[in-house]
Structure formats: structure tokens, C-alpha cells
Amino acid sequence: MPLLKHSDAIRCLAAPLFAILGTACLATSPGVNLNAAEQTDIEPTGKQISLSRSIEPSFHIEPVVHRFRGRRGEVIPFSFEIKSNGQFRNVTVRAVSLRQDETGVIQHDDKITPSPSVRFTSPKRFQLQPGEQTQIEGEVTVPFHKTNYVSFGILVHDNDPISDTPNASHAEAKTRASNHLVTQYVLRVDIETGAQVMADMNQLHFDHGELVAKNGVPYIHAFLTNPTDNTLECEVQAQLSADDSTTTRPIRLNMPSRSELDDDSRYLVRIMPHSRLRLEGMVDGSLPVGDYSLNVQLSDRHRSVVQATFPTRVDSNGFRGLSVPIPTNSDDVLIEPAQMELGRVSDADPVTAAQFHNRGSER
């Protein structure tokens, strides 16, 4: 099988992590300028203290994710470009295991021994000079066990020690506060093998499904669990069915971490071993009061694999976002739209149509 390489800096799945040791942490995408400044006046003893902050990564790495296609047992080389941001740094590189949180974001996990399939051909410890650009290189061996997808993690860490020695240039009379920031990137090498693992797919299951309000609009939440040792890819869609056999249009669900993508790739669900994902999707259109069945369906290449049904109820005031666009005259009759702008001026419609929906059994 020919080697197909695709590099992609996935927006949320593998963001570099800048951590304030012992205090807090924040995540950001590579290339984002985090320079900021603020000033605070504190006068408990008549003194004025000005605080300023400037947060910027010590180095940049591109890409954050490599994606390859290969056969089981194949050895695939990889290379990441690391560039100093104008500071001298000691850098450490090591293989790590990965874990996935409920939103789909992938992070490193030091509690699990990393895969021996990752081997570095460049130094795992090196000095990065100001303005220097170099390569982090290595190779991965595709596991022999049958899986359609595997992901390897690499942690690149700013290894400079914290200094407790105050800067002698500061005047003794001034009050000082500082934080030591550590730059670290969680990189990934993802490999597709093309192998079908239906036995693992059949073990995926939905343990909960619900209808929730988000900004006043109904959203479906479905929780998918992967009890297997393999990473699996699939698509999930949901549908609401009322007691009178009325059903909504199928709603494609996505991981929250991919919600900002603007193409069909946002609906790719990639669930790592022993992980639980929260999948979500907005319900489009009217949603009358009543009892519903929430059906969620997992498919692999348009073939249905796993299904589950959960009961849910829509209350009269459950979704305030629907109260303006779709008024309710009674429990059974709905009219949309509720607001119309007609006229002969620019941006106004000269004619519009109103739709009446009778959800009841009477005329």
C-alpha cells in the first residue's frame, strides 16, 4: 500500500498547553499571539502596585498532527519542525500515552506506559538557541493487531528549571510578583490501516441520551462509550419521534471539540480506547410539547452498527429560544414564522409564506 501523508493542525484536538506551574493552565492553538497586559491598583497601605503580564510560548511546532496511511507492521517516518521564539531553551521530547476527555479533546496521560512503537532518530534532549529552527524526527511501527486506526502521542516540553533567585536589578523597595511558564506541546502521529474491526464496533454503546437547552434552543446529547483497546471512527445521527409517529429530520451529531469545523469532517467521531464521549447536535424546527423517543444510531461507512432509544419529554417552557420564531396557539397548532418583515424597501420581502402545523387529531 502506498504511503499517504497528510499533515493537519487540528484546531482543538491537539492544542499546545502552556501551564503556570502549581497555579493554573490554559490551552491555545499554535500561532495564536497571547500577549496581554493589564494594570491593577491596590492601595491597602497607600502603595500602588502595577501588575502586567505577557504570555507567549517559548517555541512553535508545526504541524501538531501528522496523519498517515499504512499497513500493519510497516515502519513510517515522521518529522516535526520546532522553532525558537527568540529565547534559549532546554527541550525534552518523549513518547506518551493519550487519553480523551468527554468533549473529544485529546491529552497526554502519564499514568499509562507509552507504546514502544515510537522511536526517535533525533535527540530527545537538546538546546534550542534563540531564533533557531530544527527538526524532531523519528519513526513509528504500525501495530500488528487488527485495528482501523491508531494514534501515538509525543510530548515536547520546555525543561528549563525554575529559579528562586530574585533579579538583582530590581530595587529592594519594590514589591514583585512573577509566574514561571512552561511551554509544552502534545503532538500526534495518527495512522489509518483500513482494517475493518466489526467485533470492536459492535461493542460501542450509548449509555445515555437526553434533550437539553443550550441558549434556549433544544440540543441532543448522546454519550458514547468505547470499552475496547482500539481507537475507532464512526458517524452518529439522532432522531426524535413523538407518540403520534411524528419524527424530526435526522440530526447529525458531533464531538464538541470539532464543532467549529465548517465542513463534513466535523461529523467524524473518533473515540479512543476506554473513553466516553458526549456527542451533540441542535434540533432544527418546531418541537411541540409532549413525550418523545430519542433514537441514536451509530454507522460505519453508512452501515448501521449500534442503535439505542431513550425516552424524553418536551415541557411548555423548556426551550425559550423557540417561543419567538414558532408561536403556539394551542397544544396542537403551531404557526411559523412568528415575525414577518414585509415591504418594498431594500432587505424586506414583498411576499412571505406562513406555515400552519396541526399536530392534533382534530381539524
Short mmCIF file of C-alpha atoms in Angstrom, two decimals:
data_model
loop_
_atom_site.label_atom_id
_atom_site.label_comp_id
_atom_site.label_asym_id
_atom_site.label_seq_id
_atom_site.Cartn_x
_atom_site.Cartn_y
_atom_site.Cartn_z
CA MET A 1 0.00 0.00 0.00
CA PRO A 2 1.49 3.40 -0.91
CA LEU A 3 2.26 5.74 1.92
CA LEU A 4 -0.15 8.66 2.06
CA LYS A 5 0.87 11.57 4.23
CA HIS A 6 -1.49 14.25 5.38
CA SER A 7 -0.44 16.91 7.89
CA ASP A 8 -3.10 18.86 9.61
CA ALA A 9 -3.09 21.18 12.61
CA ILE A 10 -6.41 20.10 14.05
CA ARG A 11 -7.93 23.04 15.85
CA CYS A 12 -8.96 21.62 19.16
CA LEU A 13 -7.82 18.05 19.36
CA ALA A 14 -4.13 18.76 19.83
CA ALA A 15 -3.57 22.25 21.09
CA PRO A 16 -0.27 23.13 22.79
CA LEU A 17 -0.55 23.56 26.53
CA PHE A 18 1.02 26.45 28.40
CA ALA A 19 0.91 25.71 32.10
CA ILE A 20 1.56 28.00 35.06
CA LEU A 21 3.17 25.53 37.40
CA GLY A 22 1.26 24.96 40.59
CA THR A 23 -1.30 27.63 39.72
CA ALA A 24 -3.40 27.22 36.59
CA CYS A 25 -3.27 26.17 32.98
CA LEU A 26 -4.70 27.29 29.67
CA ALA A 27 -4.85 25.77 26.20
CA THR A 28 -4.40 27.54 22.91
CA SER A 29 -3.89 26.75 19.27
CA PRO A 30 -0.42 27.19 17.75
CA GLY A 31 0.32 30.53 16.20
CA VAL A 32 -2.02 32.46 18.49
CA ASN A 33 -0.38 35.52 20.00
CA LEU A 34 -1.12 35.52 23.69
CA ASN A 35 0.41 38.87 24.52
CA ALA A 36 -1.77 40.70 27.02
CA ALA A 37 -1.37 43.46 29.54
CA GLU A 38 -3.47 44.69 32.43
CA GLN A 39 -2.97 47.11 35.27
CA THR A 40 -4.43 46.86 38.76
CA ASP A 41 -4.24 49.44 41.53
CA ILE A 42 -4.07 48.05 45.07
CA GLU A 43 -3.80 50.52 47.92
CA PRO A 44 -4.14 48.70 51.27
CA THR A 45 -1.12 50.53 52.68
CA GLY A 46 -1.05 53.61 50.48
CA LYS A 47 1.19 51.91 47.88
CA GLN A 48 0.27 51.48 44.25
CA ILE A 49 1.16 48.15 42.64
CA SER A 50 1.03 47.75 38.89
CA LEU A 51 0.76 44.22 37.50
CA SER A 52 1.48 43.39 33.89
CA ARG A 53 1.51 40.06 32.11
CA SER A 54 2.82 38.79 28.82
CA ILE A 55 2.22 35.16 27.85
CA GLU A 56 3.89 33.69 24.81
CA PRO A 57 5.12 30.18 24.02
CA SER A 58 8.86 29.60 24.15
CA PHE A 59 8.77 27.81 20.81
CA HIS A 60 6.40 26.87 18.00
CA ILE A 61 5.95 23.42 16.43
CA GLU A 62 4.34 22.58 13.09
CA PRO A 63 2.36 20.56 12.32
CA VAL A 64 0.65 19.50 15.53
CA VAL A 65 -0.79 16.34 13.95
CA HIS A 66 0.59 14.04 11.24
CA ARG A 67 -1.83 11.64 9.61
CA PHE A 68 -0.59 8.67 7.60
CA ARG A 69 -1.99 5.56 5.99
CA GLY A 70 -0.05 2.32 6.35
CA ARG A 71 -0.14 -1.45 6.69
CA ARG A 72 0.24 -3.43 9.89
CA GLY A 73 3.94 -3.87 10.69
CA GLU A 74 5.00 -1.01 8.39
CA VAL A 75 7.60 1.48 9.69
CA ILE A 76 6.62 5.09 8.97
CA PRO A 77 8.99 8.06 9.50
CA PHE A 78 7.76 11.37 10.89
CA SER A 79 9.18 14.87 11.32
CA PHE A 80 8.02 17.96 13.24
CA GLU A 81 9.56 21.40 12.83
CA ILE A 82 10.34 23.27 16.05
CA LYS A 83 11.29 26.94 16.02
CA SER A 84 12.51 29.12 18.88
CA ASN A 85 10.54 32.22 19.73
CA GLY A 86 13.69 34.21 20.48
CA GLN A 87 14.59 32.53 23.78
CA PHE A 88 17.21 29.99 24.81
CA ARG A 89 15.54 26.78 25.95
CA ASN A 90 16.37 23.22 27.02
CA VAL A 91 13.83 20.95 25.33
CA THR A 92 12.82 17.38 26.23
CA VAL A 93 10.97 15.06 23.83
CA ARG A 94 9.34 11.77 24.83
CA ALA A 95 6.61 9.38 23.78
CA VAL A 96 3.42 9.47 25.85
CA SER A 97 0.11 7.66 26.05
CA LEU A 98 -3.01 9.58 25.13
CA ARG A 99 -6.40 9.98 26.74
CA GLN A 100 -9.60 11.61 25.55
CA ASP A 101 -11.98 13.67 27.62
CA GLU A 102 -15.74 13.88 27.18
CA THR A 103 -15.58 16.73 24.65
CA GLY A 104 -13.23 14.80 22.35
CA VAL A 105 -10.08 16.76 23.26
CA ILE A 106 -7.01 14.51 23.36
CA GLN A 107 -4.38 14.97 26.09
CA HIS A 108 -1.36 13.04 27.28
CA ASP A 109 -1.63 10.53 30.12
CA ASP A 110 1.42 9.87 32.29
CA LYS A 111 -0.35 7.11 34.22
CA ILE A 112 -0.15 4.70 31.28
CA THR A 113 3.09 3.33 29.82
CA PRO A 114 3.60 4.74 26.31
CA SER A 115 3.71 2.49 23.26
CA PRO A 116 7.15 1.04 22.38
CA SER A 117 6.25 1.53 18.70
CA VAL A 118 7.62 5.11 18.75
CA ARG A 119 11.38 5.52 18.18
CA PHE A 120 13.21 8.84 17.91
CA THR A 121 16.06 9.31 15.46
CA SER A 122 16.79 12.87 16.62
CA PRO A 123 17.99 13.72 20.16
CA LYS A 124 15.38 13.51 22.92
CA ARG A 125 17.12 16.30 24.83
CA PHE A 126 18.60 19.32 23.10
CA GLN A 127 19.24 23.05 23.44
CA LEU A 128 17.21 25.42 21.28
CA GLN A 129 19.11 28.63 20.59
CA PRO A 130 17.28 31.98 20.15
CA GLY A 131 15.79 32.07 16.65
CA GLU A 132 16.95 28.51 15.86
CA GLN A 133 14.82 26.10 13.82
CA THR A 134 15.33 22.34 13.87
CA GLN A 135 13.53 19.02 13.38
CA ILE A 136 12.10 16.44 15.77
CA GLU A 137 12.38 13.17 13.86
CA GLY A 138 11.53 9.55 14.43
CA GLU A 139 9.53 6.61 13.21
CA VAL A 140 6.52 4.57 14.29
CA THR A 141 5.77 0.91 13.68
CA VAL A 142 2.14 0.16 12.89
CA PRO A 143 0.91 -2.46 15.41
CA PHE A 144 0.21 -5.97 14.14
CA HIS A 145 -3.11 -6.30 15.98
CA LYS A 146 -6.13 -5.63 13.80
CA THR A 147 -7.37 -2.05 14.17
CA ASN A 148 -8.54 0.53 11.66
CA TYR A 149 -6.89 3.45 13.39
CA VAL A 150 -4.06 4.07 15.86
CA SER A 151 -2.73 7.26 17.44
CA PHE A 152 0.70 7.87 19.02
CA GLY A 153 1.47 10.77 21.36
CA ILE A 154 4.68 12.83 21.64
CA LEU A 155 5.23 15.36 24.43
CA VAL A 156 7.65 18.24 23.75
CA HIS A 157 8.48 20.04 26.98
CA ASP A 158 10.31 23.20 27.99
CA ASN A 159 12.77 21.76 30.51
CA ASP A 160 14.31 24.95 31.93
CA PRO A 161 14.40 24.90 35.74
CA ILE A 162 12.60 27.43 37.92
CA SER A 163 14.95 29.91 39.54
CA ASP A 164 14.26 31.15 43.08
CA THR A 165 16.95 33.81 42.88
CA PRO A 166 15.39 37.28 42.62
CA ASN A 167 16.60 39.59 39.91
CA ALA A 168 19.25 41.81 41.46
CA SER A 169 18.44 44.67 39.11
CA HIS A 170 15.12 45.31 40.83
CA ALA A 171 15.11 47.92 43.53
CA GLU A 172 14.75 46.49 47.03
CA ALA A 173 11.85 48.79 47.88
CA LYS A 174 9.58 47.46 45.13
CA THR A 175 7.07 44.66 45.57
CA ARG A 176 7.38 41.98 42.88
CA ALA A 177 5.26 39.05 41.72
CA SER A 178 6.03 36.56 38.99
CA ASN A 179 4.96 33.25 37.46
CA HIS A 180 7.13 30.74 35.66
CA LEU A 181 5.50 29.48 32.48
CA VAL A 182 6.27 26.13 30.88
CA THR A 183 5.59 25.51 27.19
CA GLN A 184 4.62 22.00 26.17
CA TYR A 185 3.11 20.58 23.01
CA VAL A 186 1.19 17.32 22.76
CA LEU A 187 1.89 16.12 19.21
CA ARG A 188 0.20 13.21 17.47
CA VAL A 189 1.03 10.70 14.77
CA ASP A 190 -2.24 9.19 13.53
CA ILE A 191 -2.27 6.16 11.24
CA GLU A 192 -5.16 4.66 9.30
CA THR A 193 -4.76 0.99 8.44
CA GLY A 194 -8.02 0.42 6.56
CA ALA A 195 -8.68 -2.77 8.54
CA GLN A 196 -12.30 -3.47 9.44
CA VAL A 197 -12.90 -4.32 13.09
CA MET A 198 -16.61 -5.06 13.27
CA ALA A 199 -16.23 -7.01 16.52
CA ASP A 200 -14.93 -3.84 18.21
CA MET A 201 -17.54 -1.64 16.51
CA ASN A 202 -20.31 -3.81 17.89
CA GLN A 203 -19.00 -3.24 21.43
CA LEU A 204 -19.51 0.52 21.24
CA HIS A 205 -22.65 1.52 23.12
CA PHE A 206 -24.71 4.55 24.10
CA ASP A 207 -25.20 4.69 27.86
CA HIS A 208 -27.33 7.84 27.97
CA GLY A 209 -29.24 10.22 25.70
CA GLU A 210 -31.11 13.42 26.57
CA LEU A 211 -32.63 16.62 25.25
CA VAL A 212 -31.10 19.76 26.83
CA ALA A 213 -31.47 23.53 26.44
CA LYS A 214 -28.48 25.43 25.04
CA ASN A 215 -29.02 29.17 24.62
CA GLY A 216 -32.73 28.46 24.78
CA VAL A 217 -32.60 26.03 21.83
CA PRO A 218 -33.03 22.23 22.09
CA TYR A 219 -29.87 20.17 21.70
CA ILE A 220 -29.45 16.42 21.71
CA HIS A 221 -26.74 14.95 23.93
CA ALA A 222 -25.75 11.32 23.41
CA PHE A 223 -22.98 9.64 25.43
CA LEU A 224 -20.92 7.03 23.57
CA THR A 225 -18.58 4.58 25.35
CA ASN A 226 -15.70 2.58 23.85
CA PRO A 227 -14.79 -0.39 26.10
CA THR A 228 -12.24 -1.81 23.63
CA ASP A 229 -8.46 -1.42 23.36
CA ASN A 230 -8.66 0.20 19.91
CA THR A 231 -9.39 3.67 18.56
CA LEU A 232 -12.49 3.61 16.37
CA GLU A 233 -14.03 6.00 13.85
CA CYS A 234 -17.73 6.29 13.05
CA GLU A 235 -20.63 8.69 12.47
CA VAL A 236 -23.67 9.18 14.68
CA GLN A 237 -27.09 10.62 13.97
CA ALA A 238 -30.23 11.03 16.10
CA GLN A 239 -33.94 11.42 15.57
CA LEU A 240 -36.86 12.39 17.80
CA SER A 241 -40.14 10.51 17.46
CA ALA A 242 -43.39 11.65 19.09
CA ASP A 243 -46.17 9.40 20.31
CA ASP A 244 -48.25 10.30 17.25
CA SER A 245 -45.49 8.88 14.99
CA THR A 246 -44.28 12.37 14.01
CA THR A 247 -40.50 12.36 13.62
CA THR A 248 -37.88 15.06 13.19
CA ARG A 249 -35.37 15.05 10.40
CA PRO A 250 -32.18 13.06 11.15
CA ILE A 251 -29.71 15.15 13.15
CA ARG A 252 -26.01 14.50 12.71
CA LEU A 253 -24.09 14.62 15.98
CA ASN A 254 -20.50 15.77 16.50
CA MET A 255 -17.92 15.98 19.24
CA PRO A 256 -17.85 19.47 20.88
CA SER A 257 -14.13 19.68 20.07
CA ARG A 258 -14.96 19.65 16.35
CA SER A 259 -17.94 22.00 16.46
CA GLU A 260 -16.03 24.90 14.87
CA LEU A 261 -15.14 22.99 11.71
CA ASP A 262 -17.20 24.14 8.75
CA ASP A 263 -17.28 21.00 6.58
CA ASP A 264 -18.45 17.41 6.90
CA SER A 265 -15.29 16.46 8.79
CA ARG A 266 -16.91 17.93 11.90
CA TYR A 267 -19.18 14.85 12.00
CA LEU A 268 -16.31 12.38 12.15
CA VAL A 269 -16.44 10.74 15.58
CA ARG A 270 -13.10 9.32 16.66
CA ILE A 271 -13.25 7.62 20.04
CA MET A 272 -10.11 6.38 21.78
CA PRO A 273 -9.80 3.18 23.86
CA HIS A 274 -11.75 3.12 27.14
CA SER A 275 -13.16 6.60 26.53
CA ARG A 276 -16.60 8.17 26.84
CA LEU A 277 -17.69 10.97 24.50
CA ARG A 278 -20.50 13.49 24.67
CA LEU A 279 -21.93 13.96 21.20
CA GLU A 280 -24.29 16.83 20.43
CA GLY A 281 -26.49 18.32 17.73
CA MET A 282 -29.09 21.09 17.51
CA VAL A 283 -32.74 20.26 16.82
CA ASP A 284 -33.85 22.35 13.84
CA GLY A 285 -37.51 23.39 13.55
CA SER A 286 -40.55 23.23 15.79
CA LEU A 287 -40.76 20.95 18.80
CA PRO A 288 -44.27 20.69 20.32
CA VAL A 289 -44.88 19.78 23.94
CA GLY A 290 -45.11 16.07 24.60
CA ASP A 291 -43.33 12.78 25.13
CA TYR A 292 -40.68 11.66 22.65
CA SER A 293 -38.37 8.77 21.94
CA LEU A 294 -34.77 9.77 21.24
CA ASN A 295 -33.20 7.29 18.84
CA VAL A 296 -29.42 7.43 18.27
CA GLN A 297 -27.70 5.39 15.60
CA LEU A 298 -24.00 4.71 15.02
CA SER A 299 -22.86 3.88 11.49
CA ASP A 300 -19.62 2.78 9.88
CA ARG A 301 -19.36 3.77 6.21
CA HIS A 302 -23.15 4.29 6.02
CA ARG A 303 -23.83 0.89 7.58
CA SER A 304 -25.81 0.94 10.82
CA VAL A 305 -23.94 -0.82 13.61
CA VAL A 306 -25.33 0.24 17.01
CA GLN A 307 -28.67 1.80 18.00
CA ALA A 308 -30.26 2.90 21.26
CA THR A 309 -33.50 4.60 22.27
CA PHE A 310 -34.08 6.87 25.28
CA PRO A 311 -37.38 8.41 26.46
CA THR A 312 -37.50 12.21 26.81
CA ARG A 313 -40.12 14.93 27.30
CA VAL A 314 -40.57 18.47 26.00
CA ASP A 315 -42.18 20.86 28.51
CA SER A 316 -44.05 24.05 27.60
CA ASN A 317 -41.29 26.40 28.80
CA GLY A 318 -38.32 24.11 28.27
CA PHE A 319 -36.82 25.92 25.29
CA ARG A 320 -37.26 29.67 25.36
CA GLY A 321 -35.43 30.08 22.07
CA LEU A 322 -38.39 28.53 20.24
CA SER A 323 -41.01 30.86 21.74
CA VAL A 324 -40.40 33.74 19.31
CA PRO A 325 -39.86 32.03 15.92
CA ILE A 326 -42.64 29.45 16.46
CA PRO A 327 -45.73 30.59 18.44
CA THR A 328 -48.12 28.03 19.87
CA ASN A 329 -51.86 28.76 19.60
CA SER A 330 -52.76 25.60 21.45
CA ASP A 331 -51.08 22.39 22.39
CA ASP A 332 -51.58 21.11 18.84
CA VAL A 333 -51.44 24.08 16.44
CA LEU A 334 -48.23 25.88 15.54
CA ILE A 335 -47.50 28.76 13.17
CA GLU A 336 -44.15 29.77 11.73
CA PRO A 337 -42.60 32.22 11.33
CA ALA A 338 -43.99 34.33 14.17
CA GLN A 339 -42.39 37.53 12.89
CA MET A 340 -42.58 38.80 9.32
CA GLU A 341 -40.99 41.86 7.72
CA LEU A 342 -42.81 42.89 4.53
CA GLY A 343 -42.22 45.94 2.34
CA ARG A 344 -40.88 47.34 -0.87
CA VAL A 345 -37.62 48.69 0.59
CA SER A 346 -34.21 47.02 0.43
CA ASP A 347 -33.74 43.84 2.51
CA ALA A 348 -37.51 43.43 3.02
CA ASP A 349 -39.59 40.69 1.41
CA PRO A 350 -42.66 41.78 -0.60
CA VAL A 351 -44.29 38.38 -0.04
CA THR A 352 -43.80 35.64 2.54
CA ALA A 353 -45.49 32.38 3.45
CA ALA A 354 -46.78 31.27 6.83
CA GLN A 355 -46.98 27.62 7.73
CA PHE A 356 -49.68 26.18 10.00
CA HIS A 357 -48.93 22.86 11.69
CA ASN A 358 -51.75 20.77 13.18
CA ARG A 359 -50.19 18.20 15.48
CA GLY A 360 -53.52 17.09 16.89
CA SER A 361 -56.14 14.61 15.77
CA GLU A 362 -58.91 17.20 15.18
CA ARG A 363 -59.42 19.65 12.33
#
